[in-house]
XYZ file of C-alpha atoms in Angstrom:
754
model
C 137.153 85.442 88.752
C 135.092 88.030 90.671
C 131.322 87.976 90.620
C 129.449 91.149 91.434
C 125.675 91.059 92.088
C 123.804 94.379 91.978
C 120.176 94.828 93.050
C 117.860 97.804 92.467
C 116.554 99.626 89.433
C 119.243 98.472 87.054
C 117.251 97.135 84.150
C 116.093 99.382 81.329
C 118.250 102.247 82.441
C 121.452 101.621 80.396
C 123.237 99.867 83.251
C 124.770 97.024 81.228
C 126.244 99.367 78.558
C 127.601 101.484 81.410
C 129.280 98.387 82.906
C 130.554 97.325 79.487
C 132.154 100.722 78.901
C 133.688 100.955 82.392
C 135.148 97.382 82.129
C 136.615 98.073 78.728
C 138.072 101.356 79.934
C 139.890 99.499 82.808
C 140.965 96.643 80.573
C 138.935 93.973 82.340
C 137.604 90.836 80.736
C 134.254 89.253 81.558
C 130.580 89.838 81.014
C 127.364 91.360 82.422
C 123.751 90.213 82.209
C 120.324 90.870 83.646
C 119.034 88.374 86.186
C 116.133 88.021 88.514
C 117.431 90.335 91.169
C 119.094 92.935 88.983
C 122.421 92.569 87.208
C 125.296 90.072 87.563
C 128.843 90.890 86.479
C 131.845 88.598 86.201
C 135.283 90.062 85.662
C 138.845 88.869 85.685
C 141.986 90.884 85.739
C 144.306 92.708 88.132
C 142.889 92.675 91.678
C 143.501 96.350 92.315
C 141.816 97.239 89.011
C 138.805 95.185 89.933
C 138.584 97.017 93.226
C 138.677 100.241 91.333
C 135.973 98.950 89.042
C 133.677 98.098 91.951
C 134.330 101.427 93.691
C 133.355 103.368 90.556
C 130.095 101.616 89.844
C 127.883 103.467 92.334
C 129.749 106.749 91.740
C 129.340 106.769 87.934
C 126.148 104.784 87.371
C 123.601 106.017 84.844
C 121.318 108.784 86.202
C 118.166 106.598 86.013
C 119.742 103.710 87.900
C 119.183 103.108 91.650
C 121.425 100.660 93.437
C 119.947 99.077 96.557
C 122.603 96.388 97.154
C 125.989 95.533 95.769
C 127.822 92.331 96.756
C 131.013 90.828 95.385
C 132.675 87.441 95.876
C 135.178 85.190 94.289
C 133.718 82.391 92.073
C 135.589 79.300 90.759
C 133.730 79.546 87.460
C 135.979 80.121 84.429
C 135.508 82.794 81.810
C 137.155 81.839 78.484
C 135.812 84.608 76.228
C 138.132 87.434 75.270
C 137.452 91.049 76.260
C 134.181 92.102 77.892
C 130.710 91.629 76.520
C 127.025 92.022 77.333
C 125.243 88.667 77.721
C 121.687 87.953 76.964
C 119.642 87.102 80.023
C 118.256 83.592 80.390
C 114.616 83.394 79.349
C 113.664 81.414 82.479
C 114.760 84.032 85.008
C 112.137 84.920 87.652
C 112.057 88.633 88.449
C 112.962 89.826 91.936
C 113.818 93.456 91.223
C 112.104 96.874 91.017
C 110.169 97.482 87.820
C 111.245 100.402 85.745
C 108.763 103.216 85.091
C 108.460 105.145 81.853
C 110.944 107.986 81.398
C 110.382 111.314 79.727
C 112.100 112.164 76.471
C 115.748 113.226 77.127
C 117.270 116.407 75.629
C 119.544 114.472 73.237
C 116.664 112.507 71.685
C 114.473 115.618 71.565
C 117.190 117.467 69.650
C 117.400 114.610 67.115
C 113.707 114.717 66.382
C 113.789 118.385 65.312
C 117.214 118.192 63.522
C 116.669 118.208 59.775
C 120.024 116.571 59.200
C 119.344 113.681 61.536
C 117.941 110.323 60.262
C 115.354 110.446 63.089
C 113.967 113.865 62.077
C 110.257 113.914 62.811
C 110.426 110.333 64.151
C 108.273 110.542 67.292
C 109.463 107.290 68.890
C 113.085 108.257 69.217
C 114.471 106.906 72.477
C 117.729 105.765 74.095
C 118.968 104.071 77.271
C 117.948 107.062 79.299
C 114.468 107.781 78.042
C 111.302 106.320 76.506
C 108.583 103.858 77.591
C 109.530 100.991 79.892
C 106.657 99.714 82.049
C 104.055 100.706 79.472
C 105.416 98.168 77.019
C 106.686 95.436 79.290
C 105.247 91.884 78.810
C 107.524 90.081 81.176
C 111.011 90.319 82.656
C 113.988 90.538 82.500
C 113.815 93.806 80.551
C 114.998 92.533 77.178
C 113.664 93.623 73.773
C 111.975 90.291 73.137
C 110.040 90.708 76.411
C 108.486 94.001 75.392
C 106.179 95.340 72.641
C 109.358 96.281 70.773
C 109.819 92.652 69.827
C 107.576 93.357 66.857
C 110.291 95.610 65.369
C 113.503 94.114 64.086
C 116.452 96.566 64.084
C 117.589 97.864 60.774
C 121.381 97.833 59.983
C 121.921 101.355 61.213
C 120.056 100.768 64.488
C 121.767 97.415 64.980
C 125.106 99.130 64.548
C 124.183 101.594 67.353
C 122.862 98.741 69.491
C 126.110 96.807 69.314
C 128.645 99.606 69.372
C 130.361 100.043 72.796
C 130.046 103.623 73.922
C 127.095 104.542 71.677
C 124.178 106.245 73.404
C 121.880 103.539 72.123
C 124.140 100.557 73.013
C 121.677 97.839 74.154
C 118.858 100.380 74.155
C 115.872 98.015 74.131
C 113.372 100.698 72.871
C 115.563 101.949 69.998
C 114.017 102.206 66.488
C 114.085 104.658 63.573
C 111.831 105.472 60.608
C 113.345 102.606 58.613
C 112.563 99.918 61.119
C 110.163 101.407 63.569
C 106.595 102.215 64.498
C 103.979 103.231 61.928
C 101.735 106.157 62.417
C 98.511 107.290 60.753
C 96.030 110.220 61.009
C 92.355 109.515 60.402
C 89.201 111.599 60.530
C 86.223 110.532 62.669
C 84.675 108.559 59.758
C 87.870 106.405 59.611
C 89.259 107.906 56.426
C 93.086 108.159 56.350
C 94.077 111.789 55.874
C 97.855 111.413 56.381
C 100.166 108.527 56.998
C 103.743 109.711 57.127
C 105.503 111.353 60.012
C 105.955 115.002 58.997
C 102.640 115.306 57.019
C 100.722 113.727 59.961
C 102.005 116.195 62.545
C 101.787 119.171 60.253
C 98.151 118.464 59.347
C 97.225 117.603 62.936
C 98.664 120.854 64.256
C 96.807 122.813 61.569
C 93.484 121.136 62.531
C 94.050 121.872 66.241
C 94.732 125.514 65.454
C 91.418 125.563 63.500
C 89.563 124.365 66.631
C 89.414 120.551 66.154
C 89.576 117.948 68.859
C 92.072 115.080 68.397
C 92.427 111.728 70.046
C 96.174 111.080 70.103
C 97.729 107.717 70.967
C 100.704 108.584 73.169
C 103.293 106.229 74.634
C 101.068 105.109 77.569
C 97.509 105.570 76.152
C 95.312 108.131 74.367
C 95.029 111.810 75.112
C 92.387 114.236 73.905
C 93.835 117.510 72.604
C 92.419 120.916 71.619
C 93.476 124.523 71.525
C 93.603 125.810 75.138
C 93.277 129.406 73.949
C 89.977 128.710 72.087
C 87.060 128.770 74.511
C 84.660 127.290 72.002
C 86.962 124.276 71.254
C 87.458 123.707 74.980
C 83.680 123.942 75.696
C 83.020 121.574 72.840
C 85.393 119.073 74.370
C 83.604 119.437 77.750
C 80.211 118.927 76.187
C 81.275 115.900 74.234
C 83.178 114.285 77.046
C 80.330 115.014 79.571
C 82.795 116.756 81.895
C 81.063 119.944 82.927
C 83.581 121.584 85.405
C 86.484 119.259 86.265
C 89.756 121.071 85.253
C 91.704 120.043 82.163
C 95.492 119.800 82.003
C 97.336 121.974 79.487
C 100.355 121.003 77.383
C 103.006 123.745 76.878
C 105.849 123.567 74.338
C 108.535 124.544 76.838
C 109.122 126.398 80.087
C 109.353 129.710 78.281
C 105.859 129.379 76.733
C 104.520 128.063 80.043
C 106.061 131.029 81.928
C 104.147 133.456 79.821
C 100.853 132.128 81.154
C 101.586 130.642 84.619
C 103.569 131.419 87.739
C 106.283 128.804 88.277
C 108.899 128.229 91.024
C 112.124 126.348 90.740
C 110.917 123.178 92.428
C 107.925 123.129 90.083
C 110.126 123.592 87.011
C 112.348 120.798 88.248
C 109.356 118.448 88.594
C 108.140 119.276 85.076
C 111.619 118.531 83.650
C 112.149 115.376 85.697
C 112.178 111.902 84.155
C 108.706 111.320 85.566
C 107.422 114.562 83.980
C 104.165 114.781 85.864
C 101.404 117.339 85.452
C 102.099 120.107 87.945
C 99.317 122.378 89.200
C 100.326 126.032 88.821
C 98.742 129.499 89.372
C 97.488 131.414 86.324
C 99.018 134.827 85.682
C 96.067 136.355 83.732
C 92.874 134.454 83.133
C 92.404 136.338 79.878
C 95.522 134.799 78.334
C 94.119 131.278 78.218
C 90.552 130.129 77.986
C 90.800 129.671 81.741
C 87.153 129.795 82.506
C 86.597 126.851 80.104
C 89.859 124.947 80.958
C 89.470 125.221 84.760
C 86.059 126.729 85.679
C 86.118 128.606 88.949
C 89.819 127.978 89.493
C 92.889 130.152 89.237
C 95.268 127.246 88.757
C 95.929 124.897 85.813
C 97.559 121.549 85.622
C 100.574 122.177 83.308
C 102.654 119.581 81.478
C 105.651 119.694 79.110
C 106.140 117.307 76.188
C 107.475 114.005 77.637
C 107.309 112.029 74.382
C 108.296 112.728 70.780
C 104.584 112.688 69.831
C 103.765 115.530 72.244
C 106.981 117.410 71.352
C 106.126 117.558 67.641
C 102.489 118.472 68.209
C 103.304 121.230 70.738
C 106.064 122.741 68.592
C 103.909 122.804 65.405
C 100.679 123.978 67.118
C 102.528 127.025 68.478
C 100.060 127.505 71.342
C 99.079 125.805 74.613
C 96.892 122.675 74.149
C 94.361 121.011 76.440
C 95.724 117.506 76.999
C 93.313 115.314 78.996
C 92.846 111.601 79.382
C 91.467 109.833 76.322
C 88.364 108.307 77.872
C 84.744 109.038 78.556
C 83.666 110.130 82.039
C 84.497 107.356 84.555
C 85.891 104.941 81.934
C 89.582 103.904 81.869
C 92.154 105.337 79.484
C 91.856 103.980 75.956
C 94.949 102.114 74.807
C 94.343 100.610 71.330
C 92.931 101.799 68.042
C 89.703 99.840 68.006
C 88.860 100.757 71.648
C 89.679 104.453 71.040
C 87.527 104.707 67.870
C 84.623 102.940 69.566
C 84.612 105.074 72.647
C 85.992 108.436 71.455
C 84.254 108.809 68.041
C 81.546 110.998 69.635
C 84.326 113.194 71.072
C 87.195 113.509 68.630
C 87.311 114.969 65.134
C 90.654 113.279 64.267
C 92.512 110.239 65.492
C 96.286 109.885 65.596
C 97.118 106.108 65.812
C 100.394 104.240 65.986
C 101.272 100.568 65.811
C 103.156 100.099 69.133
C 101.143 97.876 71.512
C 100.675 99.383 74.958
C 100.713 96.685 77.584
C 100.021 98.912 80.618
C 97.937 102.042 79.876
C 98.583 104.821 82.371
C 97.132 108.231 83.097
C 99.577 111.079 83.671
C 100.870 111.586 87.201
C 99.735 114.804 88.923
C 101.439 116.803 91.690
C 101.117 120.114 93.356
C 103.325 122.083 95.705
C 101.809 124.048 98.629
C 102.064 127.812 98.377
C 103.927 128.585 101.645
C 106.081 125.593 102.396
C 106.443 124.107 98.915
C 105.454 120.655 100.255
C 105.034 118.244 97.315
C 101.578 116.546 97.243
C 100.965 113.690 94.859
C 97.442 113.921 93.529
C 97.753 110.975 91.179
C 100.552 108.477 90.974
C 100.756 106.847 87.545
C 102.896 107.313 84.397
C 106.601 107.956 85.293
C 106.061 107.061 89.035
C 104.465 103.649 88.990
C 105.274 100.900 89.548
C 108.308 102.151 91.486
C 108.121 100.657 94.969
C 107.173 103.208 97.680
C 109.611 101.522 100.024
C 113.177 100.237 99.855
C 114.079 96.871 98.384
C 113.854 94.148 101.053
C 111.109 95.627 103.210
C 110.826 93.758 106.507
C 108.618 90.690 106.122
C 108.735 90.440 102.388
C 109.887 87.327 100.601
C 108.228 84.834 102.914
C 104.782 84.987 101.487
C 103.157 85.833 98.167
C 100.646 88.652 98.899
C 98.005 90.452 96.831
C 96.409 93.626 98.160
C 93.130 94.653 96.479
C 92.934 98.299 97.583
C 89.863 100.473 97.730
C 87.027 101.150 95.263
C 87.603 104.817 94.452
C 91.045 105.697 93.118
C 92.000 102.049 93.160
C 95.520 100.600 92.978
C 96.753 97.160 93.758
C 99.904 96.124 95.570
C 101.597 92.756 95.156
C 104.409 90.926 96.916
C 105.660 88.086 94.676
C 109.267 88.135 95.934
C 111.449 90.394 98.070
C 109.926 93.549 96.464
C 106.532 95.100 96.737
C 104.973 96.667 93.627
C 102.220 99.278 93.897
C 100.399 99.691 90.598
C 99.518 102.881 88.748
C 96.228 104.597 89.547
C 93.422 102.429 88.060
C 90.323 104.445 88.941
C 86.760 104.081 90.193
C 85.702 100.422 90.226
C 82.059 101.418 90.072
C 82.551 101.775 86.346
C 82.389 98.417 84.536
C 85.240 99.043 82.120
C 87.441 100.294 84.950
C 86.662 97.228 86.972
C 87.739 95.034 83.919
C 90.957 97.030 83.716
C 91.445 96.330 87.457
C 91.137 92.539 86.854
C 93.398 92.778 83.872
C 96.032 94.567 85.962
C 95.947 91.749 88.541
C 96.268 89.181 85.751
C 99.145 91.106 84.138
C 101.153 91.364 87.387
C 100.626 87.622 87.939
C 101.928 86.917 84.420
C 104.965 89.275 84.698
C 105.892 87.931 88.151
C 104.746 84.348 87.644
C 103.074 84.222 91.038
C 99.931 82.952 92.728
C 98.937 84.783 95.874
C 98.870 82.870 99.123
C 97.360 85.803 101.097
C 94.797 88.307 99.746
C 94.189 91.463 101.687
C 91.000 93.503 101.088
C 89.064 96.413 102.526
C 86.715 95.646 105.411
C 83.752 97.300 103.608
C 81.505 94.354 102.725
C 80.154 95.962 99.564
C 83.418 97.152 97.888
C 83.721 95.991 94.301
C 87.385 95.364 94.855
C 86.517 92.420 97.023
C 84.947 90.533 94.080
C 88.450 89.595 92.954
C 88.751 87.395 96.043
C 86.774 84.637 94.181
C 89.653 84.237 91.776
C 91.821 82.900 94.559
C 89.962 80.157 96.416
C 93.129 78.744 97.909
C 94.322 82.010 99.356
C 93.917 83.138 102.935
C 91.606 86.230 102.941
C 92.275 89.000 105.500
C 90.169 92.148 105.890
C 92.017 95.380 106.723
C 90.079 98.407 108.175
C 90.102 101.252 105.634
C 91.409 104.061 107.758
C 93.943 101.909 109.546
C 95.243 101.042 106.096
C 95.651 104.769 105.406
C 97.516 105.151 108.713
C 99.721 102.119 108.003
C 100.674 103.468 104.612
C 102.169 106.696 106.010
C 103.720 104.900 108.897
C 105.539 102.701 106.428
C 106.601 105.567 104.162
C 108.364 107.164 107.169
C 109.543 103.867 108.723
C 107.758 104.696 111.996
C 106.878 101.115 113.023
C 109.688 100.987 115.652
C 109.330 104.600 116.728
C 110.017 105.150 120.418
C 107.248 107.784 120.391
C 103.545 107.198 120.291
C 102.320 108.331 116.833
C 99.054 110.119 116.305
C 97.409 109.255 113.000
C 95.167 111.976 111.546
C 93.120 110.220 108.838
C 90.590 112.418 107.063
C 88.799 111.453 103.902
C 85.281 111.001 102.449
C 83.989 107.805 103.915
C 85.145 104.331 104.706
C 83.620 101.393 106.571
C 83.989 101.884 110.332
C 81.402 99.960 112.298
C 77.818 98.801 111.596
C 76.408 102.078 112.646
C 78.941 104.658 111.469
C 80.697 105.472 108.233
C 84.104 106.841 109.254
C 86.036 109.670 107.619
C 87.383 112.107 110.228
C 89.536 109.799 112.527
C 92.349 109.960 115.018
C 94.386 106.916 115.840
C 97.371 106.221 118.010
C 100.104 103.734 117.126
C 102.584 102.222 119.560
C 104.271 98.842 119.835
C 102.485 97.384 116.808
C 98.981 98.289 118.082
C 96.661 100.841 116.419
C 93.877 102.300 118.597
C 91.118 104.713 117.560
C 91.239 107.582 120.054
C 89.150 110.317 118.437
C 86.957 111.399 115.572
C 84.543 114.009 114.364
C 81.248 114.113 116.184
C 79.031 111.783 114.182
C 76.164 113.309 112.148
C 73.410 111.550 110.174
C 74.315 109.789 106.920
C 71.318 109.910 104.595
C 70.453 109.296 100.968
C 73.571 107.243 100.216
C 75.577 108.559 97.286
C 73.332 111.603 96.875
C 74.894 113.017 100.046
C 78.299 113.046 98.376
C 76.815 114.551 95.192
C 74.747 117.359 96.784
C 76.589 119.477 99.418
C 73.297 120.951 100.648
C 72.357 117.510 102.031
C 75.585 117.382 104.066
C 74.836 120.934 105.299
C 71.347 119.909 106.360
C 72.698 116.906 108.252
C 75.551 118.747 109.971
C 73.328 121.586 111.078
C 70.622 119.358 112.495
C 68.086 120.731 109.973
C 68.754 124.409 110.716
C 65.847 126.574 109.519
C 68.362 128.940 107.870
C 68.807 126.320 105.138
C 65.106 126.046 104.298
C 65.240 128.418 101.255
C 67.647 126.053 99.499
C 65.195 123.150 99.387
C 61.822 122.640 97.872
C 58.977 121.967 100.334
C 59.011 118.254 99.408
C 62.767 118.020 99.760
C 62.710 119.687 103.173
C 60.021 117.426 104.455
C 61.561 114.177 103.292
C 65.219 115.098 103.835
C 64.687 116.502 107.334
C 62.583 113.410 108.273
C 65.477 111.246 107.000
C 67.985 113.245 109.215
C 65.869 112.823 112.354
C 65.221 109.133 111.669
C 68.766 108.193 110.572
C 70.281 105.183 112.239
C 73.448 105.297 110.187
C 75.824 108.165 111.021
C 79.147 109.413 109.677
C 82.276 111.123 110.878
C 83.236 112.102 107.277
C 85.622 115.048 106.918
C 84.873 115.126 103.246
C 81.176 115.705 103.802
C 81.937 118.325 106.424
C 83.986 120.255 103.853
C 81.002 119.981 101.480
C 78.657 121.292 104.119
C 80.853 124.274 104.974
C 81.341 125.019 101.294
C 77.584 125.054 100.721
C 76.955 127.534 103.585
C 79.666 129.828 102.178
C 78.281 129.868 98.609
C 78.945 126.577 96.742
C 75.340 125.923 95.846
C 75.700 123.472 92.956
C 76.135 119.701 92.909
C 79.627 118.130 92.898
C 80.288 117.137 89.295
C 83.599 115.494 90.315
C 84.947 114.145 93.577
C 86.150 116.898 95.839
C 84.817 119.798 93.823
C 83.245 121.583 96.802
C 86.355 120.992 98.941
C 88.531 122.474 96.201
C 86.306 125.587 96.073
C 86.441 125.956 99.823
C 90.262 125.708 99.845
C 90.459 128.304 97.083
C 88.231 130.694 99.013
C 90.379 130.308 102.128
C 93.758 130.523 100.295
C 92.768 133.600 98.296
C 91.706 135.404 101.513
C 94.937 134.339 103.277
C 97.066 135.560 100.414
C 95.222 138.907 100.457
C 95.411 139.184 104.274
C 98.565 137.325 105.342
C 98.580 138.965 108.841
C 94.970 138.268 109.652
C 94.230 137.149 113.207
C 93.109 133.557 112.835
C 90.157 132.361 114.953
C 89.640 128.930 116.468
C 85.949 128.438 116.247
C 86.263 125.768 118.981
C 88.422 127.808 121.341
C 87.921 126.661 124.839
C 86.980 123.181 123.680
C 89.654 120.724 124.735
C 88.734 117.600 122.818
C 90.251 114.471 124.234
C 88.778 112.670 121.280
C 85.594 114.061 119.771
C 85.568 117.228 117.640
C 82.292 119.152 118.215
C 80.953 119.243 114.646
C 77.559 120.636 115.599
C 79.026 123.602 117.516
C 81.619 124.193 114.783
C 79.100 124.155 112.023
C 76.524 126.321 113.788
C 79.313 128.872 114.540
C 80.208 128.959 110.836
C 76.542 129.409 109.889
C 76.237 132.310 112.323
C 79.355 133.943 110.872
C 77.962 133.618 107.354
C 74.607 135.016 108.526
C 76.374 138.116 109.863
C 78.088 138.607 106.590
C 81.649 137.813 107.632
C 83.669 137.367 104.403
C 83.300 133.801 103.084
C 87.105 133.504 102.556
C 87.752 134.516 106.201
C 85.268 131.966 107.443
C 86.782 129.267 105.208
C 90.243 130.139 106.443
C 89.167 130.013 110.103
C 87.496 126.637 109.458
C 90.858 125.252 108.209
C 92.633 126.811 111.211
C 90.125 125.346 113.605
C 90.836 121.852 112.300
C 94.594 122.495 112.824
C 93.956 123.519 116.407
C 91.894 120.342 116.996
C 94.869 118.249 115.804
C 97.161 120.036 118.281
C 94.702 119.617 121.132
C 94.197 115.874 120.560
C 97.906 115.290 120.047
C 98.736 116.978 123.377
C 95.977 115.138 125.202
C 97.413 111.793 124.082
C 101.013 112.881 124.519
C 101.991 112.261 120.922
C 104.993 114.029 119.513
C 104.912 112.305 116.102
C 101.975 113.135 113.808
C 101.137 111.202 110.622
C 98.619 112.371 108.054
C 96.725 110.433 105.421
C 93.392 110.570 103.511
C 92.163 112.661 100.641
C 91.732 115.788 102.776
C 95.490 116.143 102.866
C 95.537 116.876 99.111
C 94.518 120.283 100.441
C 97.697 122.416 100.169
C 96.423 125.194 102.455
C 95.650 122.689 105.164
C 99.150 121.185 104.836
C 100.726 124.677 105.061
C 98.623 125.686 108.146
C 99.515 122.403 109.918
C 103.232 123.071 109.133
C 103.060 126.691 110.257
C 101.267 126.034 113.551
C 102.328 122.577 114.622
C 105.879 121.980 113.331
C 107.628 123.510 116.340
C 105.908 121.247 118.850
C 105.502 118.064 116.719
C 107.242 115.983 114.137
C 105.005 116.042 110.995
C 104.843 113.116 108.562
C 103.042 113.596 105.263
C 103.050 111.205 102.341
C 105.959 111.745 99.993
C 105.964 108.666 97.699
C 102.258 108.038 97.488
C 99.132 110.096 97.136
C 97.304 110.750 100.449
C 94.029 109.653 98.845
C 92.762 106.102 98.461
C 95.527 105.213 96.008
C 97.625 104.364 99.084
C 95.103 101.902 100.553
C 96.557 98.815 98.854
C 100.077 99.622 100.060
C 98.635 100.385 103.555
C 96.897 97.000 103.558
C 100.280 95.292 103.084
C 101.963 97.473 105.732
C 99.173 96.808 108.215
C 99.317 93.076 107.634
C 103.083 92.972 108.178
C 103.324 95.200 111.215
C 100.058 95.458 113.190
C 99.223 92.777 115.740
C 96.057 90.924 114.901
């Protein structure tokens, strides 16, 4: 009897049916079952046939499966059953395997939903072994039906026949249901009156209401979305007003790539991302702003976050609506995504005209993942890592140091995630959000509790940000027996990208370029524009932006003119933008400030203000996005422009001269140099500073992290001007923003000498 143990993402991906079919094809007897580390197989038969069986497993595995280890050995155990069969996993198994994310609707299931002759016609929860929700409905592991929200739905005879038939596409598909045994759906108006309660009437009426300008709150497979007609400016503006979201761009749902291509420019790698099992939102350029309500959907932008239907619910709505639809998170500003009927009706009644509910319990609500690809080098940048991507581990199974301790990493406050190590895997959660919002903080605590339940673990070590006032640190009190270790914010950023590229044992010194809004640095400085070196398990801060006064707390992040005032040293050129009282009090605060900052985010705000962005930030990074667009548009129109280093002649061994840079920019603006040209040269100057500091510290390897590297133009300029001399390392599995902090805390703890 041969026993074969396979580790990796092999649960919830149709792996056991695949093994069953392959064994039957080769005439082998035995069985296969899920276990704590993946899948175990026992087979008996001809030795050469068993070798052929083992050889073909990694070659023919299901497309969603990922094998990280495969071991085989002889076992003395007997197997008396005839033939080959799939065995139910023991209920007491403790999980030590990657968790499976949700998968987008496959082509076969999509075809069934719109086929009038199919028994699943208009059934929006159609799924198979290769598609459908996984993590969203998981209660515990192994991934068996009774361990998910699908336990509430007993299979009807037809579905049971599919489930038990070898070779059927739904053999052992844990999420399989149909209209006869499946999930109920209902459409209500905002007063709670049921207006339709059967599959086809629900979607037909909802599509009609959307075409008439209504706003709908739709329970999707991972949480609620708010939908309205993206070609109707009044409907989109009404959604903005009701949701209190004045300018932040909305995503748009398109029926298919053909419809999307009529409105947006799309390249092959972007189309591939949209059609991938993760099915993220992809940010794409608009062809003609008159074709969509672009000024309402994405004010001031010429890009739109596009998505394709990744669930049966969205497929039916998009096909029947016959037009692009705004599809944004079903929440109020700052609050977490709604996940159940009562919560949605309580929070979203002031926003939505209609509610589409269903009866499937969502265990793990998730926002949609968002990516963009840079214009010149097509570098993929993850803006938000959530549905379809999380909780996939950012690193391979069996990362060095795992398995010896049970670790919880609490992450940051903005764009929070958590990372846990309960076994030999690490799990980085989906994007949770801003912990300054009470409901988001509750979701954060619930996520920690959920992971503890799924993994059955109690942390021995808790890692947290060094900032003494971060809300994420409050969770420490739940673990009085754990050892608490503080990790510096920007070193965690650096550690995250070092781990992604496996640079801990690099023979070269690595320069870390860590640029973001702010993070705790020392008692007198809020950091945010930092340079570190890493070598031989030591991280050293070797450079930074010249510090400038940090005043007025959060107001400085909200009002770019305050950042401009501080960075300029109260230049009289800015006086017209302040009232007399503001000028007096703010300038006094600048001169008296004891707390300073090296924030790159606030420097971007300051430059944006000088070049024309004269309104408050209504969402994080708004001014920086505007500045990037100004620069990128100018660069596209003048691709051969001679770029100017505003700090030419400066050879910073460590400190970037912010005051000189900013005053040079102000002078260029005063002499009416085009704002786009100044913005482009500002970006280029930052790239030149990176090169100068890297050369001064003799670093060939460069690693980049922090929210500033969501800027696609900056990434392209770095690649264009530094790639020949340096090896460049950008995040590829995680977002560069604070979502990577929890993973960086873990990496720092395991690899950096204390």
